[in-house]
Amino acid sequence: MLTRAELVDGLHLARGLAREGFFLVLERIAGAEGVPARVHEIGPAWLTVILQQQFAGIHIDAVRRLGGTAGTTDRVRLALQYKARGSGPAPPASLFVKTSPSTSRTRLFINLMHLGANEVGFYREIAKEVPVEHPRCFYAQVTDGSQRFVLVLEDLVDRHARFTDVSHPLDLADVRAVVQTLATLHAAWWESPRFHGDLVWLKAFERNPNQRTERFLCRAAVPQGLRAFPDLVPQVVTNALPLLLAARDQLEIEWARGPRTLIHGDAHVGNMYFLDGTVGLLDWQVVQYGQGMRDLSYFLVNSVPTELRRSEQRALIELYLETLGVFGVETPTFDDAWQQYRLHAIYAWISAAFTAAAATLQSAAIVRAGLERSCAALVDLESIEAVRRL
């Protein structure tokens, strides 16, 4: 039986889905100018036009597909054959292209949460000022209404980038490099006035049109995710489920306390790459204005092997704070950072449980690793007790 609050949240979700469904129907009738509907529609003529904006005089003769995947976006690597290369800098030999998902169900979710539009906004308005490694963007566009989008990015395979995911263990050197990268990103935007100016479009606690939707999906998906993998969930976590779900609104307030900065928002190792001793960040779909500790706790809780996290987490938080200080940030105290870490561990756990419920988002190995690690963190960090004390 739904409570009144849950019913209101559910109706808000239904209205949102109806609105986005209307725009998708309208797109099918009227089309969407300038943005390819599918990755297989991207050909030499279209790519020639967009790349000529940065590489004058080039002309692409043929495009060959090197491989692709489908998920929350459709993705493909394309090799380019040039008829003319122009007289300026050498154009790319291959590209990585992301477009709106081809399945209507996934497209509705992506549009409802504005994920494609958010990433386009990042590359168009923020990326050039981000002081950490990230993919070069050659073109980014999104339509009004239906939010059909396309991103034409550099092919990181050509740069011999190393990729991994949460199902593969990281060593301490890589973990430290990620921590320093996140601190470098956060320091550059620490309490920037631009979040109340030209970047006011970024999601924040006080301007989140999907707050009710997120709350409803959390209540619906988290129990389902835990039931799907009972062998990974300690009884103490199962027992605390009603408490943690009921505390969502209070947690949102705690997660939004200042100081805040630009955060990646989905900082697991599968959204990173390693290149010549540096760490790059990709998939900026949930970039937002929030506490830096959200990125750090999300990474440590979901992407770092549990034993390594347990032995090194205090030193890693100290490294994060020290790196902020190097860039002139007036850092939080360690005790304040530790409290934020304990509370943001709950967000990492919610995310892992949501992924477990939506079985098609990630492989079983990734789902199991994230859920097992995040459940262990709730127990280790006494995060449940921290919620009781709010």
Short mmCIF file of C-alpha atoms in Angstrom, two decimals:
data_model
loop_
_atom_site.label_atom_id
_atom_site.label_comp_id
_atom_site.label_asym_id
_atom_site.label_seq_id
_atom_site.Cartn_x
_atom_site.Cartn_y
_atom_site.Cartn_z
CA MET A 1 0.00 0.00 0.00
CA LEU A 2 1.51 3.31 -1.08
CA THR A 3 1.66 6.17 1.38
CA ARG A 4 0.33 9.56 0.34
CA ALA A 5 3.88 10.84 -0.21
CA GLU A 6 4.77 7.82 -2.35
CA LEU A 7 1.59 8.29 -4.39
CA VAL A 8 2.46 11.95 -5.03
CA ASP A 9 5.99 10.97 -6.08
CA GLY A 10 4.61 8.26 -8.35
CA LEU A 11 2.21 10.70 -10.02
CA HIS A 12 5.12 13.13 -10.53
CA LEU A 13 7.07 10.33 -12.27
CA ALA A 14 4.07 9.42 -14.42
CA ARG A 15 3.65 13.05 -15.53
CA GLY A 16 7.32 13.24 -16.40
CA LEU A 17 7.19 10.07 -18.46
CA ALA A 18 4.07 11.30 -20.25
CA ARG A 19 5.78 14.61 -21.07
CA GLU A 20 8.89 12.93 -22.43
CA GLY A 21 6.78 10.40 -24.34
CA PHE A 22 4.91 13.26 -26.02
CA PHE A 23 8.18 14.80 -27.21
CA LEU A 24 9.36 11.46 -28.61
CA VAL A 25 6.10 11.03 -30.54
CA LEU A 26 6.42 14.59 -31.84
CA GLU A 27 9.97 13.85 -32.97
CA ARG A 28 8.81 10.82 -34.95
CA ILE A 29 6.24 12.99 -36.72
CA ALA A 30 8.32 16.11 -37.33
CA GLY A 31 11.90 14.80 -37.15
CA ALA A 32 14.86 16.49 -35.46
CA GLU A 33 17.12 18.74 -37.48
CA GLY A 34 20.89 18.39 -37.34
CA VAL A 35 21.23 15.43 -34.95
CA PRO A 36 21.48 11.87 -36.31
CA ALA A 37 18.88 9.54 -34.89
CA ARG A 38 21.14 6.46 -34.83
CA VAL A 39 24.87 5.82 -34.94
CA HIS A 40 24.51 3.94 -38.24
CA GLU A 41 23.20 7.18 -39.82
CA ILE A 42 26.52 8.92 -39.22
CA GLY A 43 28.40 8.98 -42.50
CA PRO A 44 31.19 10.78 -44.37
CA ALA A 45 29.14 13.82 -45.43
CA TRP A 46 27.88 14.68 -41.94
CA LEU A 47 31.25 14.10 -40.30
CA THR A 48 32.99 16.20 -42.95
CA VAL A 49 30.74 19.17 -42.15
CA ILE A 50 31.24 19.03 -38.38
CA LEU A 51 34.99 18.37 -38.48
CA GLN A 52 35.58 21.19 -40.96
CA GLN A 53 34.74 23.56 -38.10
CA GLN A 54 38.09 22.61 -36.53
CA PHE A 55 40.02 21.14 -39.48
CA ALA A 56 39.54 23.44 -42.46
CA GLY A 57 39.73 21.82 -45.88
CA ILE A 58 39.28 18.21 -44.80
CA HIS A 59 37.00 15.87 -46.71
CA ILE A 60 36.07 12.39 -45.46
CA ASP A 61 35.72 9.78 -48.17
CA ALA A 62 34.63 6.74 -46.14
CA VAL A 63 33.76 5.68 -42.59
CA ARG A 64 34.37 2.20 -41.17
CA ARG A 65 32.78 0.93 -37.97
CA LEU A 66 35.34 -0.49 -35.51
CA GLY A 67 32.86 -1.69 -32.90
CA GLY A 68 30.15 -0.37 -30.65
CA THR A 69 27.94 -0.97 -27.64
CA ALA A 70 24.47 0.03 -26.52
CA GLY A 71 23.24 1.01 -23.07
CA THR A 72 22.19 4.33 -21.62
CA THR A 73 23.68 5.68 -24.86
CA ASP A 74 24.54 4.10 -28.20
CA ARG A 75 28.32 4.18 -28.73
CA VAL A 76 30.51 3.42 -31.71
CA ARG A 77 34.15 3.78 -32.76
CA LEU A 78 34.60 4.95 -36.34
CA ALA A 79 37.73 4.83 -38.51
CA LEU A 80 37.94 7.69 -41.02
CA GLN A 81 39.35 7.63 -44.53
CA TYR A 82 40.17 11.08 -45.93
CA LYS A 83 39.99 12.29 -49.49
CA ALA A 84 41.59 15.58 -48.40
CA ARG A 85 43.28 16.34 -45.05
CA GLY A 86 43.46 20.13 -45.31
CA SER A 87 46.54 22.21 -44.62
CA GLY A 88 46.24 22.64 -40.85
CA PRO A 89 46.59 20.26 -37.90
CA ALA A 90 46.17 16.56 -38.66
CA PRO A 91 42.54 15.46 -38.28
CA PRO A 92 41.72 12.38 -36.19
CA ALA A 93 42.16 8.91 -37.68
CA SER A 94 39.19 7.62 -35.68
CA LEU A 95 36.39 8.92 -33.48
CA PHE A 96 34.21 7.81 -30.59
CA VAL A 97 30.55 8.77 -31.09
CA LYS A 98 27.72 8.71 -28.54
CA THR A 99 24.07 9.19 -29.47
CA SER A 100 20.67 8.86 -27.84
CA PRO A 101 19.79 5.23 -27.05
CA SER A 102 17.88 3.39 -29.74
CA THR A 103 15.39 1.72 -27.36
CA SER A 104 12.36 3.83 -26.42
CA ARG A 105 12.32 2.67 -22.78
CA THR A 106 15.93 3.69 -22.20
CA ARG A 107 15.42 6.92 -24.13
CA LEU A 108 12.51 7.86 -21.86
CA PHE A 109 14.68 7.38 -18.76
CA ILE A 110 17.65 9.28 -20.22
CA ASN A 111 15.38 12.18 -21.22
CA LEU A 112 13.53 12.21 -17.93
CA MET A 113 16.82 12.59 -16.05
CA HIS A 114 18.28 14.97 -18.71
CA LEU A 115 21.44 12.85 -18.92
CA GLY A 116 22.25 13.42 -22.58
CA ALA A 117 21.51 17.14 -22.41
CA ASN A 118 23.63 17.38 -19.26
CA GLU A 119 26.69 15.85 -20.91
CA VAL A 120 26.28 18.04 -23.99
CA GLY A 121 26.14 21.05 -21.67
CA PHE A 122 29.34 19.93 -19.98
CA TYR A 123 31.28 19.67 -23.24
CA ARG A 124 29.88 22.90 -24.65
CA GLU A 125 30.17 25.12 -21.58
CA ILE A 126 32.53 23.60 -19.02
CA ALA A 127 35.02 21.10 -20.46
CA LYS A 128 37.55 23.63 -21.76
CA GLU A 129 38.04 24.94 -18.22
CA VAL A 130 38.30 21.57 -16.48
CA PRO A 131 41.92 21.09 -15.30
CA VAL A 132 41.95 17.28 -15.43
CA GLU A 133 42.31 14.87 -18.33
CA HIS A 134 39.06 14.28 -20.26
CA PRO A 135 38.18 13.35 -23.86
CA ARG A 136 38.51 16.04 -26.50
CA CYS A 137 35.12 16.90 -27.97
CA PHE A 138 34.77 17.77 -31.66
CA TYR A 139 31.00 18.26 -31.66
CA ALA A 140 28.17 18.26 -29.10
CA GLN A 141 24.54 18.97 -29.85
CA VAL A 142 21.12 18.30 -28.35
CA THR A 143 17.67 19.18 -29.67
CA ASP A 144 14.99 21.00 -27.72
CA GLY A 145 12.01 18.98 -26.60
CA SER A 146 12.96 15.43 -27.59
CA GLN A 147 16.55 15.82 -26.28
CA ARG A 148 18.06 13.82 -29.13
CA PHE A 149 21.80 14.27 -28.74
CA VAL A 150 25.12 13.42 -30.33
CA LEU A 151 28.67 13.68 -29.01
CA VAL A 152 31.67 13.28 -31.31
CA LEU A 153 34.72 12.65 -29.14
CA GLU A 154 38.32 11.64 -29.58
CA ASP A 155 38.98 7.92 -29.74
CA LEU A 156 40.98 7.22 -26.59
CA VAL A 157 42.05 3.85 -27.95
CA ASP A 158 44.26 5.75 -30.39
CA ARG A 159 46.04 7.29 -27.39
CA HIS A 160 46.54 3.83 -25.82
CA ALA A 161 44.42 4.67 -22.79
CA ARG A 162 43.92 1.90 -20.23
CA PHE A 163 40.36 1.11 -19.18
CA THR A 164 39.02 -1.05 -16.37
CA ASP A 165 35.85 -1.51 -14.29
CA VAL A 166 34.81 -2.20 -10.70
CA SER A 167 35.06 -5.99 -11.17
CA HIS A 168 38.85 -5.71 -11.55
CA PRO A 169 41.05 -4.79 -8.57
CA LEU A 170 42.95 -1.50 -8.49
CA ASP A 171 46.36 -1.08 -6.90
CA LEU A 172 47.18 1.67 -4.43
CA ALA A 173 49.10 3.76 -6.97
CA ASP A 174 46.06 3.98 -9.25
CA VAL A 175 43.78 4.74 -6.30
CA ARG A 176 46.01 7.57 -5.12
CA ALA A 177 46.13 8.99 -8.65
CA VAL A 178 42.32 9.02 -8.83
CA VAL A 179 42.04 10.74 -5.43
CA GLN A 180 44.43 13.49 -6.53
CA THR A 181 42.59 13.90 -9.84
CA LEU A 182 39.24 14.34 -8.09
CA ALA A 183 40.76 16.87 -5.69
CA THR A 184 42.26 18.80 -8.62
CA LEU A 185 38.86 18.94 -10.33
CA HIS A 186 37.08 20.04 -7.17
CA ALA A 187 39.65 22.67 -6.19
CA ALA A 188 39.27 24.49 -9.52
CA TRP A 189 35.53 25.05 -8.92
CA TRP A 190 35.40 25.27 -5.13
CA GLU A 191 32.38 27.49 -4.28
CA SER A 192 32.63 29.24 -7.64
CA PRO A 193 30.12 32.10 -8.06
CA ARG A 194 29.41 30.72 -11.54
CA PHE A 195 27.09 28.12 -10.02
CA HIS A 196 24.74 31.03 -9.37
CA GLY A 197 25.42 32.62 -12.76
CA ASP A 198 26.07 31.02 -16.14
CA LEU A 199 26.18 27.49 -14.66
CA VAL A 200 22.87 27.76 -12.86
CA TRP A 201 21.55 25.05 -15.21
CA LEU A 202 23.61 22.44 -13.37
CA LYS A 203 21.67 20.16 -11.06
CA ALA A 204 21.91 21.05 -7.37
CA PHE A 205 19.91 20.21 -4.26
CA GLU A 206 17.94 23.46 -4.46
CA ARG A 207 17.27 23.10 -8.18
CA ASN A 208 16.50 19.47 -8.90
CA PRO A 209 13.27 18.99 -10.86
CA ASN A 210 13.64 15.22 -10.48
CA GLN A 211 13.84 15.08 -6.69
CA ARG A 212 10.47 13.34 -6.39
CA THR A 213 11.29 10.97 -9.25
CA GLU A 214 14.64 10.02 -7.71
CA ARG A 215 13.00 9.41 -4.34
CA PHE A 216 10.30 7.20 -5.89
CA LEU A 217 12.82 5.19 -7.93
CA CYS A 218 15.00 4.74 -4.85
CA ARG A 219 12.11 3.31 -2.83
CA ALA A 220 11.10 1.03 -5.68
CA ALA A 221 14.50 -0.20 -6.87
CA VAL A 222 16.71 -0.51 -3.78
CA PRO A 223 14.67 -3.30 -2.10
CA GLN A 224 14.49 -5.12 -5.44
CA GLY A 225 18.26 -4.89 -5.90
CA LEU A 226 18.94 -6.27 -2.42
CA ARG A 227 16.52 -9.17 -2.96
CA ALA A 228 18.27 -10.06 -6.22
CA PHE A 229 21.59 -10.73 -4.43
CA PRO A 230 20.76 -11.90 -0.88
CA ASP A 231 24.16 -13.58 -0.50
CA LEU A 232 25.89 -10.19 -0.67
CA VAL A 233 23.72 -8.27 1.79
CA PRO A 234 24.47 -8.53 5.54
CA GLN A 235 21.44 -8.90 7.78
CA VAL A 236 22.22 -5.60 9.50
CA VAL A 237 21.85 -3.82 6.16
CA THR A 238 18.60 -5.61 5.36
CA ASN A 239 17.23 -4.68 8.78
CA ALA A 240 18.19 -1.03 8.26
CA LEU A 241 16.51 -0.73 4.86
CA PRO A 242 13.31 1.02 6.12
CA LEU A 243 15.41 3.50 8.11
CA LEU A 244 17.67 4.33 5.17
CA LEU A 245 14.80 4.76 2.72
CA ALA A 246 12.86 6.96 5.17
CA ALA A 247 15.95 9.13 5.72
CA ARG A 248 16.39 10.01 2.03
CA ASP A 249 15.16 13.61 2.37
CA GLN A 250 17.36 14.30 5.41
CA LEU A 251 20.32 12.72 3.65
CA GLU A 252 19.79 15.00 0.65
CA ILE A 253 20.06 17.98 3.00
CA GLU A 254 23.25 16.62 4.57
CA TRP A 255 24.78 15.79 1.17
CA ALA A 256 24.16 19.38 0.03
CA ARG A 257 25.80 21.25 2.89
CA GLY A 258 28.58 23.58 1.83
CA PRO A 259 31.20 24.01 0.72
CA ARG A 260 30.29 22.67 -2.73
CA THR A 261 31.95 22.45 -6.10
CA LEU A 262 31.75 20.91 -9.56
CA ILE A 263 31.52 17.14 -9.19
CA HIS A 264 31.57 14.40 -11.79
CA GLY A 265 28.65 12.70 -10.06
CA ASP A 266 29.33 9.14 -11.25
CA ALA A 267 32.97 8.67 -10.30
CA HIS A 268 33.39 4.90 -10.49
CA VAL A 269 36.46 3.49 -12.18
CA GLY A 270 34.48 2.40 -15.25
CA ASN A 271 34.07 6.12 -16.02
CA MET A 272 37.82 6.70 -15.89
CA TYR A 273 40.91 5.93 -17.96
CA PHE A 274 44.61 5.79 -17.21
CA LEU A 275 47.10 7.39 -19.54
CA ASP A 276 50.81 8.18 -19.08
CA GLY A 277 50.53 8.41 -15.32
CA THR A 278 47.39 10.54 -15.37
CA VAL A 279 43.74 9.74 -14.75
CA GLY A 280 41.03 10.88 -17.15
CA LEU A 281 37.32 11.24 -16.46
CA LEU A 282 34.63 10.44 -19.02
CA ASP A 283 30.84 10.01 -19.13
CA TRP A 284 29.85 13.36 -17.61
CA GLN A 285 26.10 12.69 -17.75
CA VAL A 286 25.45 13.53 -14.10
CA VAL A 287 27.92 16.39 -13.64
CA GLN A 288 26.49 18.72 -10.99
CA TYR A 289 27.05 21.14 -8.10
CA GLY A 290 27.61 19.30 -4.84
CA GLN A 291 29.96 18.16 -2.10
CA GLY A 292 33.30 16.97 -3.38
CA MET A 293 33.18 14.08 -0.96
CA ARG A 294 30.39 12.53 -3.02
CA ASP A 295 32.87 11.78 -5.81
CA LEU A 296 35.55 10.57 -3.44
CA SER A 297 33.30 8.30 -1.36
CA TYR A 298 31.59 6.93 -4.47
CA PHE A 299 34.98 5.95 -5.89
CA LEU A 300 36.42 4.51 -2.67
CA VAL A 301 33.28 2.58 -1.72
CA ASN A 302 32.37 1.09 -5.12
CA SER A 303 35.65 0.88 -7.05
CA VAL A 304 38.33 0.04 -4.48
CA PRO A 305 38.69 -3.51 -3.14
CA THR A 306 37.28 -3.65 0.38
CA GLU A 307 40.49 -4.62 2.17
CA LEU A 308 42.44 -1.88 0.43
CA ARG A 309 39.75 0.67 1.28
CA ARG A 310 39.71 -0.39 4.92
CA SER A 311 43.48 -0.10 5.30
CA GLU A 312 43.99 3.12 3.32
CA GLN A 313 40.78 5.18 3.47
CA ARG A 314 41.92 7.56 6.20
CA ALA A 315 45.22 8.22 4.44
CA LEU A 316 43.38 8.70 1.14
CA ILE A 317 40.99 11.26 2.63
CA GLU A 318 44.01 13.07 4.07
CA LEU A 319 45.61 13.00 0.60
CA TYR A 320 42.42 14.47 -0.87
CA LEU A 321 42.38 17.30 1.68
CA GLU A 322 46.10 17.96 1.23
CA THR A 323 45.69 18.20 -2.54
CA LEU A 324 42.82 20.67 -2.14
CA GLY A 325 45.10 22.72 0.10
CA VAL A 326 47.87 22.77 -2.50
CA PHE A 327 45.45 24.63 -4.77
CA GLY A 328 44.62 27.17 -2.09
CA VAL A 329 41.30 25.73 -0.91
CA GLU A 330 40.32 26.30 2.71
CA THR A 331 39.72 22.65 3.36
CA PRO A 332 37.20 21.04 5.69
CA THR A 333 38.58 19.43 8.83
CA PHE A 334 39.31 15.73 8.67
CA ASP A 335 36.45 15.03 11.08
CA ASP A 336 33.99 16.91 8.87
CA ALA A 337 35.29 15.12 5.78
CA TRP A 338 35.03 11.76 7.54
CA GLN A 339 31.40 12.42 8.50
CA GLN A 340 30.61 13.38 4.89
CA TYR A 341 32.35 10.19 3.75
CA ARG A 342 30.22 8.03 6.05
CA LEU A 343 26.99 9.63 4.80
CA HIS A 344 27.93 9.62 1.13
CA ALA A 345 28.71 5.90 1.45
CA ILE A 346 24.92 5.50 1.65
CA TYR A 347 24.57 7.20 -1.73
CA ALA A 348 27.16 4.80 -3.19
CA TRP A 349 25.17 1.89 -1.72
CA ILE A 350 21.88 3.22 -3.15
CA SER A 351 23.51 3.48 -6.56
CA ALA A 352 24.85 -0.07 -6.34
CA ALA A 353 21.46 -1.44 -5.29
CA PHE A 354 19.72 0.49 -8.08
CA THR A 355 22.17 -0.98 -10.60
CA ALA A 356 21.49 -4.44 -9.18
CA ALA A 357 17.75 -3.92 -9.70
CA ALA A 358 18.24 -2.69 -13.29
CA ALA A 359 20.04 -5.82 -14.41
CA THR A 360 20.72 -4.56 -17.94
CA LEU A 361 22.82 -1.54 -16.89
CA GLN A 362 25.99 -3.48 -16.03
CA SER A 363 27.40 -7.01 -16.15
CA ALA A 364 26.77 -9.40 -13.27
CA ALA A 365 30.43 -9.18 -12.16
CA ILE A 366 30.25 -5.38 -11.92
CA VAL A 367 26.91 -5.48 -10.12
CA ARG A 368 28.13 -8.01 -7.56
CA ALA A 369 31.40 -6.17 -6.88
CA GLY A 370 29.68 -2.82 -6.35
CA LEU A 371 26.92 -4.17 -4.12
CA GLU A 372 29.21 -6.31 -1.99
CA ARG A 373 31.70 -3.47 -1.44
CA SER A 374 29.05 -0.86 -0.66
CA CYS A 375 27.26 -3.11 1.83
CA ALA A 376 30.57 -3.79 3.57
CA ALA A 377 31.25 -0.05 3.72
CA LEU A 378 27.92 0.68 5.43
CA VAL A 379 28.91 -1.75 8.16
CA ASP A 380 32.59 -0.72 8.42
CA LEU A 381 31.86 3.00 8.54
CA GLU A 382 28.86 2.66 10.85
CA SER A 383 26.92 4.69 8.31
CA ILE A 384 23.61 3.30 9.54
CA GLU A 385 24.33 4.63 13.02
CA ALA A 386 25.32 7.98 11.51
CA VAL A 387 21.86 8.19 9.90
CA ARG A 388 20.16 7.40 13.22
CA ARG A 389 21.96 10.38 14.75
CA LEU A 390 20.85 12.90 12.13
#
